[in-house]
Short mmCIF file of C-alpha atoms and ligand atoms in Angstrom, two decimals:
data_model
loop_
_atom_site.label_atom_id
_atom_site.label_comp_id
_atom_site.label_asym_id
_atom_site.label_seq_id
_atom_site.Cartn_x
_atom_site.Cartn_y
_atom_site.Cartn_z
CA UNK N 1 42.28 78.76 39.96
CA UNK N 2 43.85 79.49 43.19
CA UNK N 3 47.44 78.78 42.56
CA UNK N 4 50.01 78.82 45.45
CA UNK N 5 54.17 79.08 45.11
CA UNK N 6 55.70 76.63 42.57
CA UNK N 7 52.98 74.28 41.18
CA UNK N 8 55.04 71.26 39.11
CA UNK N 9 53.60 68.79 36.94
CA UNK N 10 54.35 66.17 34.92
CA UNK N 11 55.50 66.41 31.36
CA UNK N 12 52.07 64.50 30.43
CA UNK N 13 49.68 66.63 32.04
CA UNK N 14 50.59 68.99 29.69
CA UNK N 15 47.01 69.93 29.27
CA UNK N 16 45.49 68.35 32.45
CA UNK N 17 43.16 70.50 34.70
CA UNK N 18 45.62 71.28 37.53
CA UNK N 19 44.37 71.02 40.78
CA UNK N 20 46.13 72.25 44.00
CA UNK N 21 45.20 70.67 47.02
CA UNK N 22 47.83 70.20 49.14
CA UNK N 23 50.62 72.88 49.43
CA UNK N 24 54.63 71.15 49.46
CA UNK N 25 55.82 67.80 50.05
CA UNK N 26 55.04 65.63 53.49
CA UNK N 27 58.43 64.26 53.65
CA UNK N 28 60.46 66.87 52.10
CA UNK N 29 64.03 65.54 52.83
CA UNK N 30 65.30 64.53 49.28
CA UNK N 31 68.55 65.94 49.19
CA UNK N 32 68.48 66.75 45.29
CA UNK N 33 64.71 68.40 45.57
CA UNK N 34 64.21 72.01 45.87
CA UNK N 35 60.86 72.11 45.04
CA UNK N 36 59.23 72.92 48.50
CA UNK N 37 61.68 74.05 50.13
CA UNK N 38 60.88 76.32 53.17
CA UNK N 39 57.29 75.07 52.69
CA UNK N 40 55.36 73.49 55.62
CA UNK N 41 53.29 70.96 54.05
CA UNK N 42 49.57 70.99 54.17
CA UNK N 43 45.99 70.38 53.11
CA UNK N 44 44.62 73.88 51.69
CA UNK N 45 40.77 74.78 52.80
CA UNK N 46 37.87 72.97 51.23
CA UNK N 47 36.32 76.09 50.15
CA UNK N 48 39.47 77.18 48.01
CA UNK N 49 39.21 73.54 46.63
CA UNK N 50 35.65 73.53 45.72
CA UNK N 51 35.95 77.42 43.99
CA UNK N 52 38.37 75.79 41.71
CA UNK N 53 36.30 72.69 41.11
CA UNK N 54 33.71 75.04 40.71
CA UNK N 55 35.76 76.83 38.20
CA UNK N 56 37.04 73.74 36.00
CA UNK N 57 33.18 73.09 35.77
CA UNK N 58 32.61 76.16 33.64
CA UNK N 59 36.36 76.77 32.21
CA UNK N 60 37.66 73.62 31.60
CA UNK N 61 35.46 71.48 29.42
CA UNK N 62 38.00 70.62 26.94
CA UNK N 63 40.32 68.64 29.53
CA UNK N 64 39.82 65.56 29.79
CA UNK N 65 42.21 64.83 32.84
CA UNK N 66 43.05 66.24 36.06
CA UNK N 67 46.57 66.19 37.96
CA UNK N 68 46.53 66.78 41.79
CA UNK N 69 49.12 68.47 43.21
CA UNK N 70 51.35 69.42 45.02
CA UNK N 71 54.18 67.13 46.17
CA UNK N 72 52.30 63.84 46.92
CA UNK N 73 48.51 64.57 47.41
CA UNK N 74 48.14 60.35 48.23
CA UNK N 75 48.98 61.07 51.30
CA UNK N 76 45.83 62.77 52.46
CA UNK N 77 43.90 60.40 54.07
CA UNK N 78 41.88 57.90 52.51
CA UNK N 79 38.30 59.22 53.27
CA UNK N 80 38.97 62.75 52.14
CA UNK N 81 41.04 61.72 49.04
CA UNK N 82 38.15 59.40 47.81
CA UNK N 83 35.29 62.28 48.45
CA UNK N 84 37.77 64.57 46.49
CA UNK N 85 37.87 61.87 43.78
CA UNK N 86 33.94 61.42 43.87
CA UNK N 87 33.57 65.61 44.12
CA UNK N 88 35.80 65.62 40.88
CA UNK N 89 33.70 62.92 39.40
CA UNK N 90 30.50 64.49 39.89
CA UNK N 91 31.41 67.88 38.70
CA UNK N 92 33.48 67.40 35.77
CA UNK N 93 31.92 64.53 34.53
CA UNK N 94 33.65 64.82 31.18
CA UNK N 95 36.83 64.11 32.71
CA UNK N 96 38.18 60.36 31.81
CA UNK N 97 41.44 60.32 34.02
CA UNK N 98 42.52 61.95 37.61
CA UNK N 99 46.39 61.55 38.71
CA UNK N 100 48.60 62.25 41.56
CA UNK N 101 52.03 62.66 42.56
CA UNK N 102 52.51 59.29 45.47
CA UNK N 103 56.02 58.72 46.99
CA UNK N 104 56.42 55.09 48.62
CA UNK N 105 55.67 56.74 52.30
CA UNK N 106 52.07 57.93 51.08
CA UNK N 107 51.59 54.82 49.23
CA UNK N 108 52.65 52.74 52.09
CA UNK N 109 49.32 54.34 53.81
CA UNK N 110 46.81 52.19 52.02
CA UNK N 111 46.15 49.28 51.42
CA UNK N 112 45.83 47.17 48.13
CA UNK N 113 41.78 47.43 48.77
CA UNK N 114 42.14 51.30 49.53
CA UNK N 115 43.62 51.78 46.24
CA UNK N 116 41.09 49.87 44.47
CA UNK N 117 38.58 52.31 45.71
CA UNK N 118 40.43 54.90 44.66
CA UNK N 119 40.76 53.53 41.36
CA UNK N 120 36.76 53.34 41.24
CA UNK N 121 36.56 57.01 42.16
CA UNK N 122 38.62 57.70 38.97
CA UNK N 123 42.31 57.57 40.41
CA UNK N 124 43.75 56.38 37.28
CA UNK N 125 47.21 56.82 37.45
CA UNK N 126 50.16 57.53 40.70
CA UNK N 127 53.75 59.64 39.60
CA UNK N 128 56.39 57.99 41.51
CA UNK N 129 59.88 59.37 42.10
CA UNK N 130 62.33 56.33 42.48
CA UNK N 131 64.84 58.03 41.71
CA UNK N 132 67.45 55.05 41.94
CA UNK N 133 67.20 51.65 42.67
CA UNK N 134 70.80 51.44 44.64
CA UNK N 135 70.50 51.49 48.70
CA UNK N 136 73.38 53.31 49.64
CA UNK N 137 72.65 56.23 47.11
CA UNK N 138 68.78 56.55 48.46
CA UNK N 139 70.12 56.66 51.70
CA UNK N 140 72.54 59.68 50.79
CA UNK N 141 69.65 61.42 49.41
CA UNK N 142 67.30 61.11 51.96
CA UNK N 143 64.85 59.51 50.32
CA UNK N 144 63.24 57.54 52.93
CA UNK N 145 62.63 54.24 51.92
CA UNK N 146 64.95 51.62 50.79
CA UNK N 147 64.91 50.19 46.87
CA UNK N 148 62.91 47.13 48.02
CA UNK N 149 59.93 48.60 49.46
CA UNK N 150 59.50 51.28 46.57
CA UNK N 151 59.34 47.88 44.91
CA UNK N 152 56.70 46.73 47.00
CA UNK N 153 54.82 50.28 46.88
CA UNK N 154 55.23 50.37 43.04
CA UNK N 155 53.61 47.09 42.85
CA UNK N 156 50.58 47.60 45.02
CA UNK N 157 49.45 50.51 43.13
CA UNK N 158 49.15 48.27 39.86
CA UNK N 159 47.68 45.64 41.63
CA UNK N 160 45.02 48.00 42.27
CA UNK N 161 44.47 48.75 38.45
CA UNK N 162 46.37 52.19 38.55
CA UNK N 163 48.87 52.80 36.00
CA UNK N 164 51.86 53.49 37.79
CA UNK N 165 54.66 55.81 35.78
CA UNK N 166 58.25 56.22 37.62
CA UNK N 167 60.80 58.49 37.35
CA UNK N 168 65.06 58.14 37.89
CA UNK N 169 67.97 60.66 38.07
CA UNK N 170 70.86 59.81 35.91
CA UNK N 171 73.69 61.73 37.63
CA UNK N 172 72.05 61.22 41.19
CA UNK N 173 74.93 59.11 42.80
CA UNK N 174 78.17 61.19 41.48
CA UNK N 175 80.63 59.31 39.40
CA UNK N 176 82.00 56.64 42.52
CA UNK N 177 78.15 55.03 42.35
CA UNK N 178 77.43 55.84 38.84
CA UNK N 179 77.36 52.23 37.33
CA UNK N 180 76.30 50.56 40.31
CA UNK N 181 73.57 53.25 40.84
CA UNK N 182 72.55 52.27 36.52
CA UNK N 183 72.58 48.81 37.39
CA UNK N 184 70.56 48.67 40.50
CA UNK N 185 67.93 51.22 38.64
CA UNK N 186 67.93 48.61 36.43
CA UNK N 187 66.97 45.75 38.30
CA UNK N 188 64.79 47.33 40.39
CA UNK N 189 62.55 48.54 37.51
CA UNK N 190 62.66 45.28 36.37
CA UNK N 191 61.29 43.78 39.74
CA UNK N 192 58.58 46.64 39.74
CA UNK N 193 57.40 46.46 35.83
CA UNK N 194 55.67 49.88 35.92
CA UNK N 195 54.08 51.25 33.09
CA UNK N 196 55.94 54.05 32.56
CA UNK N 197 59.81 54.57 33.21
CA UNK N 198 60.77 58.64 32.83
CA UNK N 199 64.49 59.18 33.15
CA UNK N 200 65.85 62.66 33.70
CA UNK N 201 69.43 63.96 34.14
CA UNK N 202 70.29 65.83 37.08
CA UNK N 203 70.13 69.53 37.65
CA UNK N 204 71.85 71.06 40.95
CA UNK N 205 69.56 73.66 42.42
CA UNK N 206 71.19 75.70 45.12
CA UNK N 207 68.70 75.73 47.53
CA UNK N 208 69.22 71.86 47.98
CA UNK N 209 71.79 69.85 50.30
CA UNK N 210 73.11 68.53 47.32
CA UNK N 211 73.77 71.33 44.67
CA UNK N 212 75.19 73.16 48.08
CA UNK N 213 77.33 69.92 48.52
CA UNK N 214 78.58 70.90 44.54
CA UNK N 215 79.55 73.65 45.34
CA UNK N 216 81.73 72.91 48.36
CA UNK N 217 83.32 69.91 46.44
CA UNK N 218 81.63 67.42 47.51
CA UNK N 219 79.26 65.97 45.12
CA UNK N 220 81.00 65.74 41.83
CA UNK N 221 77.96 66.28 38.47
CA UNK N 222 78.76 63.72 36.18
CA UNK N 223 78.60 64.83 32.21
CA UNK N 224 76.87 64.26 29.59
CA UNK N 225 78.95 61.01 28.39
CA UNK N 226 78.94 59.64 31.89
CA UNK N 227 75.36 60.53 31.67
CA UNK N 228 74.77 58.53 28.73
CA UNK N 229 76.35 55.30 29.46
CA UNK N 230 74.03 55.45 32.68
CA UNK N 231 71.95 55.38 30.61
CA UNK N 232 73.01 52.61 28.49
CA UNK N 233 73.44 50.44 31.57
CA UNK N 234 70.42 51.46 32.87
CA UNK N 235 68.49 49.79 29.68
CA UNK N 236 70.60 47.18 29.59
CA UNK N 237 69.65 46.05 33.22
CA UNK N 238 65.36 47.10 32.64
CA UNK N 239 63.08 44.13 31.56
CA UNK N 240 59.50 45.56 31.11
CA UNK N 241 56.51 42.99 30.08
CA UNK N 242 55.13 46.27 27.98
CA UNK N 243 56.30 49.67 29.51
CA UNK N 244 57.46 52.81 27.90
CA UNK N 245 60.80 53.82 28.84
CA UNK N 246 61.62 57.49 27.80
CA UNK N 247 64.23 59.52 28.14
CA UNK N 248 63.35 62.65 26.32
CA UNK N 249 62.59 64.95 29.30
CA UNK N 250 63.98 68.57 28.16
CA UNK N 251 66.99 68.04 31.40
CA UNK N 252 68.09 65.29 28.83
CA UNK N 253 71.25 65.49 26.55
CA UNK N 254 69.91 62.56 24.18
CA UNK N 255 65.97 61.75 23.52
CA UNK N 256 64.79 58.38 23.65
CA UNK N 257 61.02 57.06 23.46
CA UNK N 258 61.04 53.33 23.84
CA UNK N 259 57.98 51.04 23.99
CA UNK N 260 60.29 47.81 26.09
CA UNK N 261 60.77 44.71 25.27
CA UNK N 262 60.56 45.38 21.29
CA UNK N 263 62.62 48.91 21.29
CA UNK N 264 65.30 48.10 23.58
CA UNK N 265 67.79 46.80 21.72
CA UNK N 266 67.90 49.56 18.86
CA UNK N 267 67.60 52.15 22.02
CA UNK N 268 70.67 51.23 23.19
CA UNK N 269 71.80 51.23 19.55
CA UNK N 270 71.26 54.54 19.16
CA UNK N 271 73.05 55.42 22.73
CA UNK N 272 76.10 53.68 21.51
CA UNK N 273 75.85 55.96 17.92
CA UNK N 274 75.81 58.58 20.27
CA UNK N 275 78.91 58.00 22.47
CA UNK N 276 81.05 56.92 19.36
CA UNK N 277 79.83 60.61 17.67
CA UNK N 278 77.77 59.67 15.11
CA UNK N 279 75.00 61.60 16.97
CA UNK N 280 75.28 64.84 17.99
CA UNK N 281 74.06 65.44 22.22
CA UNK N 282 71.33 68.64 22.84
CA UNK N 283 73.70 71.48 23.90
CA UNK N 284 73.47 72.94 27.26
CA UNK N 285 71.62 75.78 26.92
CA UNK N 286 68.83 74.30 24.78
CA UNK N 287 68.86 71.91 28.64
CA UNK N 288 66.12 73.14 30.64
CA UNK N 289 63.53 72.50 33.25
S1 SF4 W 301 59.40 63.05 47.90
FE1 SF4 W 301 59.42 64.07 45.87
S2 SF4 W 301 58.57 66.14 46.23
FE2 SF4 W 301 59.10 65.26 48.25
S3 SF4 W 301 61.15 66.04 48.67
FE3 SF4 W 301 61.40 64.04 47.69
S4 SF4 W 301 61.58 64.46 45.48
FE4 SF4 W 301 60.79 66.32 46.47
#
């Protein structure tokens, strides 16, 4: 497979086919990311595309599931994305689920209807980074889109039958914003009911705005107490008909796997065992990305 720079995943497409088709991010700008830094976004050649369709055909017949990357491969547009799907379809026909990486810009460019098409072609599931759900903080961070329309965005996609799975940063808005950025995460997971919620802690990387803002005093890391109760109030504030909430991502300094509403309350029992000592937090170095 034709692999180019750093090719991310989520944690559950572990064993997924991965598929490169775009290279970096479209918007890019997320203060916090380092991911594609440097990297001018864009759509790599059909014919490296097909050779590594080509090569999943013969390779990959125990995966069951394919992840498009890179950075948000919904924003190709919609005729090329759903031949892709059907080209996927057709030549790994063993494969039961495709997902993507979609940030509320890329989703904003189709429509409920669009996505249902995709969804026919085998789209069954988007990766959105929400990061927070508090204005002011997703303005710092350059994120591009206010908490109400990744709301909106989150929505459509499950409208359209997609499972939709969502991720947050617990240390993202520095101690000042740190409840009000838990409590607004809160709510506006609520409002968006997604199927998944994945919360990770912060890590500074110094080719961002933000780890360089660290290190010149300026952006404060919260620790992993302050992390915690985040946390805490984060939960507190989520109502989820049936999602999974988990916070067991390796950046994490407590793991939690929560199927909401039934888990909720003896998550945030354990949180509070935590904090008070009873249970002991994942030391830093066994912290990684
Ligand atoms: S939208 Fe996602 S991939 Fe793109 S810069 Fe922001 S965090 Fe990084």
């Amino acid at each position: 497979m034709d692999y180019q720079g750093i090719v991310i995943r989520p944690p559950s497409e572990w064993n997924s086919i991965i598929l490169q088709v775009t290279r970096g991010c479209s918007h890019n700008q997320c203060t916090f990311c380092g991911t594609y830094k440097g990297v001018r976004f864009h759509v790599k050649p059909e014919s490296i595309i097909d050779r590594d369709i080509a090569f999943a055909a013969t390779y990959c017949k125990r995966q069951r599931r394919v992840f498009i990357t890179d950075g948000d491969a919904l924003i190709l547009p919609q005729d090329r994305l759903l031949a892709l799907l059907c080209k996927i379809r057709r030549a790994l026909a063993w494969v039961t689920r495709i997902g993507l990486y979609g940030n509320a810009k890329s989703i904003r460019t189709k429509t409920v209807n669009d996505l249902k098409a995709l969804r026919e072609a085998g789209l069954g599931i988007v990766y959105m980074g929400l990061e927070t759900g508090d204005d002011v903080t997703l303005e710092k961070v350059r994120k591009g889109v206010n908490a109400q329309t990744m709301v909106e965005m989150g929505r459509r996609v499950m409208e359209a039958g997609i499972k939709l799975s969502v991720t947050v940063l617990l240390g993202l808005a520095g101690p000042d914003r740190s409840q009000d950025h838990a409590e607004a995460t809160g709510r506006t997971l609520t409002a968006m009911d997604p199927n998944y919620v994945g919360a990770l802690s912060l890590m500074l990387l110094p080719n961002t705005p933000l780890g360089q803002d660290h290190e010149a005093g300026r952006f404060k890391l919260i620790g992993p107490v302050e992390m915690l109760q985040e946390l805490r109030t984060m939960m507190t504030h989520t109502e989820l008909s049936a999602g999974l909430f988990h916070a067991n991502h390796a950046s994490n300094y407590l793991p939690i796997k929560a199927r909401f509403p039934k888990d909720k309350e003896a998550s945030i029992h354990l949180i509070d065992q935590a904090l008070g000592g009873h249970i002991p937090l994942k030391p830093e170095f066994l912290r990684a990305l």
